[in-house]
Coordinates of C-alpha atoms and ligand atoms in Angstrom, one line a residue:
Chain A
M29 CA -11.2 35.8 57.5
T30 CA -10.2 36.5 60.8
L31 CA -7.0 38.2 62.7
V32 CA -7.4 36.3 66.0
V33 CA -4.8 36.9 68.8
N34 CA -3.7 34.8 71.9
R35 CA -1.4 36.6 74.5
D36 CA -1.2 33.4 76.1
L37 CA 0.7 32.1 73.7
C38 CA 2.9 34.4 72.7
I39 CA 6.5 34.1 73.9
G40 CA 8.3 38.1 72.6
A41 CA 10.2 36.6 69.8
G42 CA 8.8 40.4 68.2
Q43 CA 8.6 39.2 64.8
C44 CA 4.9 40.4 64.2
V45 CA 6.8 44.1 65.7
L46 CA 9.2 43.6 63.0
S47 CA 7.5 42.9 60.0
T48 CA 4.4 44.7 60.9
P49 CA 5.3 47.9 63.0
E50 CA 2.3 49.6 62.2
L51 CA -0.2 46.6 63.4
F52 CA 2.1 45.7 66.7
D53 CA 3.2 46.1 69.7
Q54 CA 4.4 44.8 72.7
S55 CA 3.3 45.4 76.2
E56 CA 6.2 46.7 78.9
D57 CA 5.5 42.9 80.2
G58 CA 6.9 41.3 76.3
R59 CA 3.4 40.6 75.1
V60 CA 2.5 41.2 71.6
L61 CA -0.3 43.5 71.4
L62 CA -2.7 44.9 68.3
R63 CA -2.2 48.9 68.1
R64 CA -5.4 49.2 65.6
R65 CA -8.2 47.4 63.9
P66 CA -6.4 45.9 61.1
V67 CA -7.7 47.2 57.2
D68 CA -8.4 43.4 57.0
A69 CA -6.8 40.1 57.2
D70 CA -3.6 39.9 55.0
E71 CA -2.7 43.5 56.2
G72 CA -1.1 40.8 59.7
R73 CA -1.1 37.7 56.8
A74 CA 3.0 38.6 57.1
A75 CA 3.3 38.7 60.8
V76 CA 1.1 35.4 61.0
D77 CA 3.3 33.0 59.0
L78 CA 6.4 34.0 60.9
C79 CA 5.4 33.8 64.3
P80 CA 6.9 31.5 66.0
S81 CA 4.5 30.0 68.8
G82 CA 1.1 30.0 67.3
A83 CA -0.3 33.4 69.2
L84 CA -1.3 35.2 65.8
R85 CA -4.1 33.0 63.9
L86 CA -6.6 33.7 60.4
T87 CA -9.0 31.6 60.8
D88 CA -12.5 31.7 58.7
D89 CA -14.3 31.1 61.1
T90 CA -16.2 35.2 61.5
R91 CA -17.5 33.7 65.7
S92 CA -13.8 33.1 65.9
R93 CA -12.4 34.6 69.4
P94 CA -9.4 35.2 71.4
V95 CA -9.7 31.4 72.9
V96 CA -8.3 33.7 76.5
P97 CA -11.7 35.5 78.3
D98 CA -9.9 39.5 78.0
R99 CA -12.1 42.4 78.2
D100 CA -8.8 44.1 76.4
A101 CA -9.7 45.3 73.4
A102 CA -6.5 45.0 71.9
T103 CA -6.4 41.6 72.0
K104 CA -9.4 41.1 70.6
G105 CA -10.0 39.8 67.0
W106 CA -10.6 41.1 64.4
G107 CA -10.8 41.8 60.7
Chain B
M289 CA 9.8 -0.2 70.1
T290 CA 7.2 0.5 72.5
A291 CA 7.6 4.3 74.3
N292 CA 9.9 5.0 76.5
S293 CA 12.7 1.4 75.8
T294 CA 15.8 3.1 75.3
Y295 CA 16.5 3.7 71.9
A296 CA 18.7 0.4 70.8
P297 CA 21.6 1.4 68.3
D298 CA 22.3 -1.7 67.6
A299 CA 18.5 -1.8 65.7
A300 CA 19.3 -1.4 62.5
P301 CA 22.1 -2.3 60.3
S302 CA 25.6 -1.1 61.5
G303 CA 27.3 0.9 58.7
E304 CA 24.3 2.3 57.4
A305 CA 23.2 5.2 59.8
P306 CA 25.9 7.9 58.1
D307 CA 27.2 10.2 61.2
F308 CA 26.2 13.6 62.3
P309 CA 27.5 16.1 62.5
M310 CA 28.2 15.9 58.7
P311 CA 31.1 17.8 58.3
R312 CA 30.7 21.4 55.5
T313 CA 33.2 20.6 52.4
C314 CA 32.8 24.0 51.3
P315 CA 33.1 27.1 54.0
F316 CA 30.1 28.6 52.7
A317 CA 27.5 26.2 52.2
P318 CA 26.1 23.4 54.6
A319 CA 27.1 19.7 55.2
P320 CA 27.1 19.1 51.0
E321 CA 24.7 15.6 52.4
Y322 CA 22.1 17.5 52.8
V323 CA 21.1 18.2 48.9
G324 CA 20.0 14.6 48.5
L325 CA 18.6 13.9 51.6
R326 CA 16.5 16.9 51.3
A327 CA 15.6 15.4 47.6
E328 CA 15.4 11.6 48.1
A329 CA 15.2 10.8 52.6
P330 CA 14.1 13.5 54.4
V331 CA 13.7 12.6 57.3
S332 CA 16.6 9.7 57.5
Q333 CA 18.7 7.9 60.5
V334 CA 22.3 9.1 61.1
R335 CA 24.5 8.1 64.1
V336 CA 25.2 10.7 66.6
P337 CA 28.9 10.6 68.3
D338 CA 28.2 8.3 71.4
G339 CA 26.8 6.0 69.0
Q340 CA 22.7 6.7 69.4
L341 CA 20.5 7.1 66.1
A342 CA 18.7 9.0 65.2
W343 CA 16.1 11.4 62.7
L344 CA 17.7 14.0 60.7
V345 CA 14.6 15.7 59.2
T346 CA 16.3 18.6 56.5
R347 CA 13.2 19.8 54.8
Y348 CA 12.3 23.2 56.0
A349 CA 8.3 22.0 55.8
D350 CA 8.8 19.4 58.5
V351 CA 11.9 20.8 60.9
R352 CA 9.2 24.0 61.2
R353 CA 5.9 21.8 61.5
L354 CA 8.0 19.2 64.3
L355 CA 8.9 22.5 65.9
T356 CA 5.2 23.3 66.4
D357 CA 4.3 20.0 67.0
P358 CA 3.5 18.8 71.0
R359 CA 4.7 15.7 70.4
V360 CA 7.9 16.3 69.9
S361 CA 10.1 17.6 73.2
A362 CA 13.4 19.4 74.0
N363 CA 13.9 17.3 77.4
R364 CA 17.7 17.6 78.0
F365 CA 17.0 15.0 80.3
H366 CA 15.6 12.5 78.3
P367 CA 18.1 9.0 77.0
N368 CA 17.8 9.4 73.9
L369 CA 17.6 13.2 73.9
P370 CA 20.8 13.0 70.7
L371 CA 23.7 14.8 71.1
T372 CA 26.1 17.0 68.6
E373 CA 29.2 16.7 71.0
P374 CA 30.8 13.1 72.0
V375 CA 29.4 12.9 75.4
T376 CA 31.9 14.0 78.9
P377 CA 30.8 14.4 82.0
Q378 CA 31.5 18.3 81.1
T379 CA 29.1 17.9 78.3
R380 CA 26.3 16.2 81.1
R381 CA 27.8 18.5 83.9
N382 CA 26.6 22.0 80.8
I383 CA 23.8 20.3 79.8
A384 CA 22.2 19.2 83.7
A385 CA 23.6 23.0 84.5
V386 CA 21.4 24.5 81.6
G387 CA 18.3 21.9 81.7
R388 CA 15.8 22.8 84.0
S389 CA 15.9 26.6 82.2
L390 CA 14.0 27.9 79.4
I391 CA 15.7 25.9 76.0
G392 CA 14.7 22.3 77.8
L393 CA 11.8 22.8 79.3
D394 CA 8.4 21.7 77.0
Q395 CA 4.8 23.3 78.2
P396 CA 3.5 23.8 80.4
E397 CA 6.9 24.5 82.4
H398 CA 8.4 26.5 79.3
G399 CA 5.8 29.7 78.9
P400 CA 5.8 30.9 82.6
Q401 CA 9.7 31.5 82.3
R402 CA 9.1 32.4 79.2
R403 CA 7.2 34.8 80.5
M404 CA 9.0 35.9 83.1
L405 CA 12.1 37.3 80.2
I406 CA 10.6 38.2 77.6
G407 CA 9.9 41.8 79.0
D408 CA 14.0 42.4 78.8
F409 CA 13.7 42.1 75.5
T410 CA 11.6 43.7 73.5
L411 CA 12.4 45.2 70.5
R412 CA 12.3 48.4 72.2
R413 CA 14.6 47.5 74.4
A414 CA 16.7 46.0 71.9
Q415 CA 16.7 49.6 70.3
E416 CA 17.0 51.3 74.0
M417 CA 20.5 48.7 74.0
R418 CA 22.2 50.6 70.3
P419 CA 23.9 52.8 71.3
H420 CA 25.8 50.4 74.2
I421 CA 26.3 48.4 71.0
Q422 CA 27.2 51.5 68.8
R423 CA 29.8 52.7 71.5
T424 CA 31.3 49.3 71.7
V425 CA 32.1 49.1 68.1
D426 CA 33.4 52.4 67.8
E427 CA 36.0 51.1 70.9
C428 CA 36.9 48.1 68.6
V429 CA 37.4 50.0 66.0
D430 CA 39.7 52.4 67.3
A431 CA 41.7 50.0 69.2
I432 CA 41.7 48.4 65.3
L433 CA 42.5 51.2 63.5
A434 CA 45.6 51.5 65.7
G435 CA 47.2 48.8 66.7
P436 CA 49.4 46.6 64.0
K437 CA 48.1 45.3 60.4
P438 CA 46.8 42.4 59.8
V439 CA 44.4 41.9 62.6
D440 CA 41.9 38.8 63.9
L441 CA 39.0 40.1 64.0
V442 CA 37.6 37.5 65.7
A443 CA 39.7 38.7 68.5
A444 CA 39.1 42.3 68.3
L445 CA 35.8 42.6 66.7
A446 CA 34.2 38.8 67.1
L447 CA 34.2 38.2 70.6
P448 CA 34.6 41.7 72.4
V449 CA 30.6 42.4 71.0
P450 CA 28.4 40.4 72.3
A451 CA 30.8 40.1 75.8
S452 CA 30.0 43.5 76.1
M453 CA 26.2 43.0 74.6
I454 CA 26.2 40.6 77.8
T455 CA 27.8 41.9 80.6
K456 CA 25.3 44.6 80.3
L457 CA 22.0 43.1 79.4
L458 CA 23.2 40.4 83.2
G459 CA 25.0 43.4 84.6
M460 CA 27.8 42.1 85.4
P461 CA 30.6 44.7 86.2
Y462 CA 31.7 46.1 83.2
E463 CA 35.9 44.5 84.2
D464 CA 34.1 40.9 84.2
R465 CA 34.2 40.9 80.7
D466 CA 37.2 39.6 80.2
L467 CA 36.6 36.5 81.9
I468 CA 33.5 35.7 79.6
V469 CA 36.2 36.2 76.7
R470 CA 38.4 33.5 78.2
S471 CA 36.5 31.3 78.6
A472 CA 34.6 31.5 75.5
D473 CA 37.2 31.9 73.7
A474 CA 38.7 28.2 75.5
Q475 CA 35.5 26.8 74.3
L476 CA 36.0 27.7 70.7
R477 CA 39.8 27.1 70.1
R478 CA 40.6 24.2 69.0
T479 CA 44.5 24.0 70.5
V480 CA 42.9 24.5 74.1
S481 CA 43.1 21.4 76.1
A482 CA 40.4 19.6 77.5
E483 CA 41.1 20.2 80.8
Q484 CA 41.9 24.3 80.4
R485 CA 38.8 24.2 78.8
Q486 CA 36.5 22.5 81.8
Q487 CA 39.2 24.7 84.4
T488 CA 37.3 28.2 82.5
S489 CA 34.2 26.1 82.2
S490 CA 34.1 25.7 85.9
E491 CA 35.8 29.1 87.1
L492 CA 33.0 30.9 85.0
R493 CA 29.9 28.2 86.3
A494 CA 31.5 29.2 89.4
Y495 CA 32.0 33.7 89.0
V496 CA 27.6 33.1 87.7
D497 CA 26.9 31.7 91.0
R498 CA 28.8 34.8 93.1
L499 CA 27.0 36.6 90.3
V500 CA 23.6 35.5 90.7
T501 CA 24.1 34.6 94.9
A502 CA 25.5 39.1 94.6
K503 CA 21.8 39.5 92.3
E504 CA 19.6 37.6 96.1
A505 CA 21.5 40.0 98.6
E506 CA 20.8 42.7 96.6
P507 CA 18.9 43.2 93.4
T508 CA 19.8 45.4 91.3
D509 CA 18.0 47.5 88.1
D510 CA 19.4 44.7 85.4
L511 CA 17.4 40.6 83.6
L512 CA 19.2 38.7 86.5
G513 CA 18.4 41.8 89.5
R514 CA 14.3 42.6 88.9
L515 CA 14.3 38.3 87.8
V516 CA 15.3 38.3 91.7
V517 CA 12.8 40.3 92.7
Q518 CA 9.7 39.2 89.7
N519 CA 10.7 35.2 91.2
R520 CA 10.6 36.7 94.7
Q521 CA 6.5 37.6 94.0
T522 CA 5.9 33.9 91.5
P523 CA 8.8 31.8 93.2
L524 CA 9.3 29.7 89.7
F525 CA 13.4 29.6 89.8
D526 CA 15.4 27.8 92.4
H527 CA 18.7 29.4 93.1
D528 CA 20.5 26.7 90.5
M529 CA 17.8 27.3 88.0
L530 CA 18.5 30.8 88.0
V531 CA 22.0 29.3 88.0
G532 CA 21.5 28.3 84.4
L533 CA 19.0 30.5 82.9
A534 CA 22.5 33.4 83.4
M535 CA 24.7 30.8 82.2
L536 CA 22.2 29.8 79.2
L537 CA 22.1 33.5 78.3
L538 CA 25.8 33.8 78.4
V539 CA 26.5 30.9 76.1
A540 CA 23.5 31.2 74.1
G541 CA 23.7 33.8 72.9
F542 CA 27.9 34.7 72.7
E543 CA 29.6 31.5 70.3
T544 CA 26.0 32.2 67.8
T545 CA 26.9 36.1 67.5
A546 CA 30.4 35.9 67.8
S547 CA 30.3 33.2 64.5
M548 CA 27.8 35.4 62.7
I549 CA 29.9 38.8 63.0
S550 CA 32.9 36.9 61.8
L551 CA 31.6 34.9 59.1
G552 CA 29.3 37.8 57.7
V553 CA 32.4 40.0 57.3
A554 CA 33.3 37.0 55.4
G555 CA 30.6 36.7 53.3
L556 CA 30.9 40.3 52.4
L557 CA 34.6 40.3 52.0
E558 CA 34.1 37.4 49.5
N559 CA 30.7 38.8 47.6
P560 CA 32.1 42.6 46.8
E561 CA 28.3 43.3 44.6
Q562 CA 26.3 42.8 47.8
L563 CA 28.8 44.5 49.9
A564 CA 28.1 47.1 47.7
V565 CA 24.5 46.4 47.9
V566 CA 24.3 47.1 51.4
T567 CA 27.4 50.0 51.7
G568 CA 25.6 52.2 49.7
D569 CA 22.0 52.3 51.2
P570 CA 22.1 51.8 55.5
A571 CA 18.9 51.1 54.8
A572 CA 19.6 47.7 53.3
M573 CA 21.2 46.4 55.9
G574 CA 18.7 44.8 58.2
L575 CA 18.0 43.3 55.6
A576 CA 21.1 41.6 54.6
V577 CA 21.4 40.8 58.2
E578 CA 18.5 38.1 58.1
E579 CA 19.7 36.5 55.0
L580 CA 23.5 36.8 56.4
L581 CA 21.8 35.2 59.1
R582 CA 19.9 31.9 56.6
Y583 CA 22.7 31.8 54.5
F584 CA 25.6 31.1 57.1
T585 CA 22.9 29.6 60.1
V586 CA 25.7 28.8 62.7
V587 CA 22.9 26.6 64.7
D588 CA 23.3 23.7 62.8
A589 CA 21.2 21.4 63.6
L590 CA 19.2 21.4 67.7
P591 CA 18.3 17.7 69.0
R592 CA 14.1 16.8 69.7
V593 CA 12.9 13.4 71.5
A594 CA 9.1 12.3 70.3
T595 CA 6.3 11.9 73.0
A596 CA 4.1 9.5 70.4
D597 CA 4.5 7.8 67.3
I598 CA 5.3 11.0 64.6
E599 CA 4.3 9.9 60.6
V600 CA 6.9 12.5 59.6
G601 CA 8.2 12.5 56.3
G602 CA 6.8 9.3 55.1
V603 CA 8.0 7.6 58.0
T604 CA 7.3 6.6 61.5
V605 CA 8.9 8.3 63.5
R606 CA 8.4 6.3 66.9
A607 CA 7.6 7.1 71.3
G608 CA 11.1 7.8 72.3
D609 CA 13.0 7.9 69.1
G610 CA 15.9 10.4 69.1
L611 CA 15.4 13.4 66.7
L612 CA 18.4 16.5 65.3
L613 CA 16.1 19.5 63.1
S614 CA 18.6 20.6 60.5
F615 CA 18.0 24.3 60.5
A616 CA 20.9 25.2 58.4
S617 CA 19.5 22.6 56.2
A618 CA 16.6 23.9 55.6
N619 CA 17.5 27.4 55.2
W620 CA 18.7 26.1 52.0
D621 CA 15.4 24.3 51.0
T622 CA 14.9 25.9 47.3
D623 CA 11.3 24.5 47.8
V624 CA 10.9 27.8 50.5
F625 CA 14.7 29.6 49.3
A626 CA 15.2 30.0 45.3
D627 CA 18.5 29.9 44.1
A628 CA 19.0 28.8 47.7
G629 CA 23.3 29.7 48.0
E630 CA 23.4 32.4 46.8
L631 CA 23.7 35.2 49.3
D632 CA 20.9 37.7 48.1
V633 CA 21.1 41.3 50.5
R634 CA 18.3 42.0 48.6
R635 CA 16.5 38.6 49.3
G636 CA 14.0 39.9 51.5
A637 CA 13.1 36.8 53.3
R638 CA 12.2 36.6 57.2
H639 CA 10.9 33.1 57.6
H640 CA 14.1 31.1 58.0
M641 CA 14.9 29.1 61.0
A642 CA 18.0 31.0 61.8
F643 CA 17.0 31.6 65.4
G644 CA 14.7 28.2 65.5
Y645 CA 10.9 28.3 65.6
G646 CA 8.0 26.8 67.6
I647 CA 8.0 28.4 71.2
H648 CA 12.1 27.9 71.5
Q649 CA 12.8 30.8 69.1
C650 CA 15.3 32.8 70.2
I651 CA 14.7 34.4 73.1
G652 CA 17.8 36.9 72.4
Q653 CA 17.1 37.3 68.1
N654 CA 16.6 40.8 68.3
L655 CA 19.6 41.9 70.5
A656 CA 21.5 39.7 68.2
R657 CA 19.8 41.8 64.9
A658 CA 21.5 44.6 66.0
E659 CA 24.7 44.0 67.5
L660 CA 25.2 42.3 63.3
E661 CA 23.4 45.6 61.9
I662 CA 25.6 47.6 64.0
V663 CA 28.5 45.8 63.6
F664 CA 29.3 45.3 60.1
R665 CA 28.0 49.1 59.3
T666 CA 30.3 50.5 61.6
L667 CA 32.9 48.6 60.6
F668 CA 33.2 48.6 56.5
T669 CA 32.0 52.8 57.0
R670 CA 35.3 53.4 59.0
I671 CA 37.3 50.7 57.8
P672 CA 36.4 50.9 54.1
G673 CA 39.5 49.1 52.3
L674 CA 38.4 46.0 54.4
R675 CA 39.9 42.7 53.3
L676 CA 40.6 39.5 53.9
A677 CA 45.0 38.6 55.1
E678 CA 44.8 34.8 53.6
E679 CA 43.2 32.4 52.0
L680 CA 39.7 32.1 52.3
D681 CA 40.1 29.0 51.7
G682 CA 42.5 28.3 54.5
L683 CA 40.7 29.9 57.6
P684 CA 39.7 27.8 60.0
F685 CA 36.1 27.3 59.5
R686 CA 34.8 24.7 62.0
K687 CA 33.4 22.3 60.0
E688 CA 32.4 19.9 61.8
S689 CA 31.5 21.0 65.0
N690 CA 27.9 21.5 65.5
I691 CA 27.7 25.6 66.0
Y692 CA 29.8 27.0 62.6
G693 CA 32.2 29.3 63.1
L694 CA 35.9 30.6 62.8
D695 CA 38.5 29.8 64.8
R696 CA 40.2 32.9 63.3
L697 CA 39.2 35.5 61.0
P698 CA 42.5 37.5 59.6
V699 CA 41.6 40.6 57.4
T700 CA 44.1 44.2 56.9
W701 CA 43.2 47.1 55.2
Ligands
HEM41 C1 23.1 35.5 65.9 C2 23.3 34.6 66.9 C3 22.0 34.0 67.4 C4 21.5 32.5 66.7 C5 21.9 32.6 65.5 C6 20.8 31.9 67.9 C7 20.6 31.0 68.0 C8 19.3 30.6 68.5 C9 18.5 29.8 68.8 C10 18.6 28.8 67.2 C11 17.5 29.2 69.0 C12 16.5 28.2 68.9 C13 16.9 27.1 70.2 C14 16.1 25.2 71.2 O1 14.7 25.9 68.9 O2 16.0 24.5 71.1 C15 18.2 30.5 70.2 C16 17.5 30.1 71.8 C17 17.5 31.3 72.1 N1 18.8 32.1 72.6 FE1 19.3 32.4 70.5 N2 20.7 32.9 69.0 C18 21.6 34.0 69.3 C19 21.7 35.0 69.7 C20 21.3 35.0 71.3 C21 21.5 36.1 72.0 C22 22.2 37.5 71.9 C23 20.6 35.2 73.0 C24 21.1 36.5 74.5 C25 21.1 37.2 75.0 C26 20.1 34.5 72.9 C27 19.9 33.5 74.0 C28 19.1 32.4 73.8 C29 18.4 31.4 75.1 C30 18.2 31.6 76.1 C31 17.1 30.8 73.2 C32 16.7 29.8 74.5 C33 14.8 30.3 74.0 C34 13.9 29.3 75.0 O3 14.7 27.9 75.2 O4 13.4 29.7 75.0 N3 20.7 34.7 72.1 N4 18.8 31.1 69.9
SF4_42 S1 5.6 37.4 67.1 FE1 3.8 35.4 67.8 S2 5.4 35.5 69.8 FE2 6.1 36.5 68.9 S3 5.4 38.8 70.3 FE3 4.7 38.2 67.9 S4 2.7 37.8 68.5 FE4 4.7 37.2 70.1

């Protein structure tokens, strides 16, 4: 399982930061940031379930990458 | 029915569809009809006050799925959008005022507007607001303790706290807080005449228009000021849209938070063992607030329109049909929340839909959480002997309203 973050879908509800602050943060512009590499995909599971916008996803496809070609390391799909 | 055809109320045999909103009977429970509907007819037709038919969706899984379905529109100008209050010229004006901002938009228009705002609504920003909220709550409690008993907690606490927060957030002069309180109070109370209500509402609109005009002339360091500056770089809003957005922020964050304050206090006072949990452990308050949000779900149901045929809950919703998604019913769905009818402050469930779900999920939710936590903690710490001054069942609960709440909450100590 891979945790995929798509900042373009983020609506800044902050559910991820509220539920899993050790893993997620919000940038000044209000969008999600990954603080670090998740230990495993399970670490992000609660936030993925809470995220209302589809910005956080778990996928089986190990080759999957963020939909947005973003160079920012914080947005990479990890897991 | 084909796309874009007008939904004909007479198409269904009359007398079959129950009226919506469905009134509550127990002050602490959503409409009792929801229980049967979730079990037997999770997507079923209801009739809204203007006579139109709509599909009421009552199960958690269906509500959540539809809220992320791109075929479901929030367009406030669609003729089939099922309005849950009688349609008066006033409601039409209100809808027109806010409909072009945020809450009435679908993708791709919604995202860019929302992203202009979310920097002001991060969890960090909500934390920075805490000292201000704490000060306001302390002032209210000072006044309560110094005043006569019993006191109406709606007027003394539930209205001033969100009013003060919104004033600060939007960068309004502090003195103008009263205007907001008066106007919300007029909308809230059924004893206020329709003309009076209309008058305060127009007064508020004129005020917000002047406020936006002032920010456009001289942008200050607050949400509206920053928005004006950003909007010069990337124009998304014209003047009327900015006024609509400011109105939306005013109303969306006010009555809802005020209702949650008074209902939350009543809920905790009526469940002393639950109150003991939060007074005994300050760290328990965060999850207690989540549970109160779920339990009371003040925004009962919100309207949407299907833009294509959708299979859901065993029926086919046709393109153009109105939908009512019930958050209150979803949050009492026992498939998702065991013993949903019990207030359990240790439940630890964050996946309730009191703030909605999907792209419109409440932008002010973390501010609301901060307000509620501070209010409950401060009130019960500073007035430990607080109790209701009248029987719960006799209190003026707004049982017919789509935004649940209390007109008055007399307490003593
Ligand atoms: C306990 C308090 C609150 C409750 C229960 C609540 C509930 C909700 C719900 C259910 C929605 C979803 C609407 C939809 O799907 O159509 C929503 C949206 C919204 N709320 Fe709140 N709200 C609260 C407090 C606030 C506060 C404090 C603010 C602002 C300061 C606010 C501003 C908004 C705005 C602007 C939207 C529209 C967001 C969008 O369409 O993208 N709310 N709220
Ligand atoms: S929960 Fe989803 S939408 Fe909300 S801030 Fe996190 S990533 Fe963005």
